[in-house]
PDB file of C-alpha atoms in Angstrom:
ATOM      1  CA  UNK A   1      90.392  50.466 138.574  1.00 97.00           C
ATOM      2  CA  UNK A   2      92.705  51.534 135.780  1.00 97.00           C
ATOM      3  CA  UNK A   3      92.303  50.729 132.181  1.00 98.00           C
ATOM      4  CA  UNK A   4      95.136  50.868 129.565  1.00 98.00           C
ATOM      5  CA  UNK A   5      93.331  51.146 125.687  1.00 98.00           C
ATOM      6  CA  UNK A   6      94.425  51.824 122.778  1.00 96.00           C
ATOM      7  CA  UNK A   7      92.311  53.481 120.476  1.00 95.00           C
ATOM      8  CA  UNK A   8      93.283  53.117 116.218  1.00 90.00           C
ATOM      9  CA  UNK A   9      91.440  54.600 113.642  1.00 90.00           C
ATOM     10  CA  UNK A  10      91.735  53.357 110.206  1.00 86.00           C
ATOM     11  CA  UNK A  11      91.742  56.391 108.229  1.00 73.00           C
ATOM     12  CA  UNK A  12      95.161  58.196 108.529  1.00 66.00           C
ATOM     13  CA  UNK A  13      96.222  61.422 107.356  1.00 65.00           C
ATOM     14  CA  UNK A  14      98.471  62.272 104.177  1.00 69.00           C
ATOM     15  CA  UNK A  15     102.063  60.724 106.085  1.00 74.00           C
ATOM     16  CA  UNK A  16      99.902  57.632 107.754  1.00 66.00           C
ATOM     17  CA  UNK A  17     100.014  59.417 110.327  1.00 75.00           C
ATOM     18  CA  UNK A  18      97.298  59.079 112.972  1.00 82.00           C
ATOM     19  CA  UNK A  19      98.165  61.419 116.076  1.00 86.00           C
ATOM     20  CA  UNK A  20      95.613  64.089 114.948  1.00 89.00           C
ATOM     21  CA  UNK A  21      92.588  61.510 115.661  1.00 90.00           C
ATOM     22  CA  UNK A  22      94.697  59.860 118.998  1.00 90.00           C
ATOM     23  CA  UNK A  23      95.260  63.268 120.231  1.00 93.00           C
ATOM     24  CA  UNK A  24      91.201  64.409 120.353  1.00 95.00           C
ATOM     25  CA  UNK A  25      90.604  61.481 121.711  1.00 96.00           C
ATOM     26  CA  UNK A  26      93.516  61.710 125.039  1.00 95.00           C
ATOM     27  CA  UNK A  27      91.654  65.033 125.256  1.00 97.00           C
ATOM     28  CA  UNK A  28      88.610  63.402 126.041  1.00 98.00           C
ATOM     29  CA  UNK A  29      90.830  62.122 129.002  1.00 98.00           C
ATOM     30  CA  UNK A  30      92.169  64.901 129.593  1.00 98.00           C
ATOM     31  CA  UNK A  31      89.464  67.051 130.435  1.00 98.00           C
ATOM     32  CA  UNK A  32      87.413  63.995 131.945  1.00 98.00           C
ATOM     33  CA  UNK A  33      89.754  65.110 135.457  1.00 98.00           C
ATOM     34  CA  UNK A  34      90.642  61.223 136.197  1.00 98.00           C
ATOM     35  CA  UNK A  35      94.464  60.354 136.812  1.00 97.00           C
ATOM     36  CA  UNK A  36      95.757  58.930 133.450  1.00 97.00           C
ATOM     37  CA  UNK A  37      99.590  58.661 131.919  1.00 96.00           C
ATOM     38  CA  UNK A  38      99.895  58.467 128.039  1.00 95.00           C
ATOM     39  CA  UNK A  39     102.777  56.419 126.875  1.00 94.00           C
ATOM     40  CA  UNK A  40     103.413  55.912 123.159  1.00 91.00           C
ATOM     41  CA  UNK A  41     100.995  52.229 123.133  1.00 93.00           C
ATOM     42  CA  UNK A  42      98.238  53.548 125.649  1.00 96.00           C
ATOM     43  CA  UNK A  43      96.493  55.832 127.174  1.00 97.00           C
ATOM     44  CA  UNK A  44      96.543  54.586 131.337  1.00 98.00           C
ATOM     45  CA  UNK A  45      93.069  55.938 133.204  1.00 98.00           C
ATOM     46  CA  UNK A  46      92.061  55.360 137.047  1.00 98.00           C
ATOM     47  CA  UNK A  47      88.691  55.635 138.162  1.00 97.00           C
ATOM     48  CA  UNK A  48      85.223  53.893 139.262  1.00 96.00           C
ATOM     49  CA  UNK A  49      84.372  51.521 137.087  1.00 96.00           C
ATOM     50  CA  UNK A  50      81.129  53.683 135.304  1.00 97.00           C
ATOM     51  CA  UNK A  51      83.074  57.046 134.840  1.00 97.00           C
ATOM     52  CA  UNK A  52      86.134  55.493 133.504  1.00 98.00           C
ATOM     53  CA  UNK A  53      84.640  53.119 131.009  1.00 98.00           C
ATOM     54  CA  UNK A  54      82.406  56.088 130.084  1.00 98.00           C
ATOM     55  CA  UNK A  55      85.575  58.437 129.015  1.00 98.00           C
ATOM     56  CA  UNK A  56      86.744  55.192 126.773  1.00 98.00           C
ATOM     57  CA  UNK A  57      83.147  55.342 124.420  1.00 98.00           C
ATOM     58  CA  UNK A  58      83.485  58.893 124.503  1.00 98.00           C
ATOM     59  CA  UNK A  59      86.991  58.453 123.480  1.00 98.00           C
ATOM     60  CA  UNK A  60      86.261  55.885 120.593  1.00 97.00           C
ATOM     61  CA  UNK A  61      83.330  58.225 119.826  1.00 97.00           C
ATOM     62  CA  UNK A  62      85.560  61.184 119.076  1.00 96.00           C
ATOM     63  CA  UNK A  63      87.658  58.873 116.689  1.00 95.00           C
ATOM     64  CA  UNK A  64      84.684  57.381 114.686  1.00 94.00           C
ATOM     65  CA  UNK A  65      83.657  61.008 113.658  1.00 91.00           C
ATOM     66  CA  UNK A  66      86.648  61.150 111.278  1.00 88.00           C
ATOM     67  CA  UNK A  67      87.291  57.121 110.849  1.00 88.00           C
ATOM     68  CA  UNK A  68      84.980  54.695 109.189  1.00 86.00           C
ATOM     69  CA  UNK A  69      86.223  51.808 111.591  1.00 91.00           C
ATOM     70  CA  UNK A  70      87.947  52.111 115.183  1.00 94.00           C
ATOM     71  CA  UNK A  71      89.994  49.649 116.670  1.00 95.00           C
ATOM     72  CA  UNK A  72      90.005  49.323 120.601  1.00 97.00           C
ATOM     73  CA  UNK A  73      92.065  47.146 122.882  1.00 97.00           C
ATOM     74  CA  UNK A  74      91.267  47.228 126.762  1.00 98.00           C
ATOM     75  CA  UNK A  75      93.515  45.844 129.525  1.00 98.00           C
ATOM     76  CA  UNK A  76      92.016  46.711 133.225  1.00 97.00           C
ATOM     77  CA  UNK A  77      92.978  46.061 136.838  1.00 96.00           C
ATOM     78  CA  UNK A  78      90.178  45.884 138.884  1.00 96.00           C
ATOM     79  CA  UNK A  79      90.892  45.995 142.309  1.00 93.00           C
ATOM     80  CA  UNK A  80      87.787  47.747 144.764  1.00 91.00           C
ATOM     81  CA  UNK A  81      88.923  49.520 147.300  1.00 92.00           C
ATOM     82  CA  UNK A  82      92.617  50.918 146.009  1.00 92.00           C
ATOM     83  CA  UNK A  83      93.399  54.160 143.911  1.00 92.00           C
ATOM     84  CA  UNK A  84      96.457  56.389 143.550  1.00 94.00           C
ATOM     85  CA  UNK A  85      97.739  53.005 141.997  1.00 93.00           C
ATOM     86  CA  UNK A  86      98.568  54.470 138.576  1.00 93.00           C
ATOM     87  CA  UNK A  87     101.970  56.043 140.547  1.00 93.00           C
ATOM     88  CA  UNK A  88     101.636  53.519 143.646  1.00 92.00           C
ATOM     89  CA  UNK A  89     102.198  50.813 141.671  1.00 90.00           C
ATOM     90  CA  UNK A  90     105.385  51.802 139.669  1.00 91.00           C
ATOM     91  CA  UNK A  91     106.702  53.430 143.282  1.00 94.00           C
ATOM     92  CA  UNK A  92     106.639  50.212 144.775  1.00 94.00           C
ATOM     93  CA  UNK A  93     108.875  48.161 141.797  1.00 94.00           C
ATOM     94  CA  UNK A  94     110.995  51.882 141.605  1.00 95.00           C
ATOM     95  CA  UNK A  95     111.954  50.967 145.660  1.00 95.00           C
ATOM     96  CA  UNK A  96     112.911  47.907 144.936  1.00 95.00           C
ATOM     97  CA  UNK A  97     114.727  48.280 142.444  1.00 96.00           C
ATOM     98  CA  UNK A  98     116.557  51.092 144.419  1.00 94.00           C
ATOM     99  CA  UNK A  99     117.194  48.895 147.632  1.00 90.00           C
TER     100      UNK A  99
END
């Protein structure tokens, strides 16, 4: 499967800025070893269902110790069977696009 979230906290720092508390939280990703792609809305992960949906709580987790209130937003493609889609899938529209 892979999973786009999003991940806000409420608490920013002194500019509004909240990259500090999205950046521990990619590292969670990160160093989880699953395929993911960070674009500047989400964070893209592929993986079994458990382990992947496992690195989003411990994700969310890492936000809530320095913000009172978390927002999350979860899109997922399910699809049993099929990984190396978080490159496959772009690949195929980029070869269309090319022909």
């Amino acid at each position: 499967m892979i999973v786009a979230f999003s991940i806000s906290p409420t608490s920013a720092d002194e500019t509004g800025s909240v990259s500090e508390a999205v950046a521990a939280a990619v590292r969670v990703v990160k160093e989880s070893g699953l395929p993911y792609e960070l674009n500047s809305m989400f964070t893209n992960v592929e993986g079994e269902w458990d382990e992947v949906m496992a690195v989003v709580k411990k994700a969310v987790d890492v936000v809530a110790e320095v913000s009172p209130r978390v927002g999350l937003v979860i899109k997922a493609d399910i699809r049993p069977g099929w990984d190396g889609q978080l490159t496959a899938k772009v690949e195929r529209v980029e070869r269309l696009l090319d022909s």
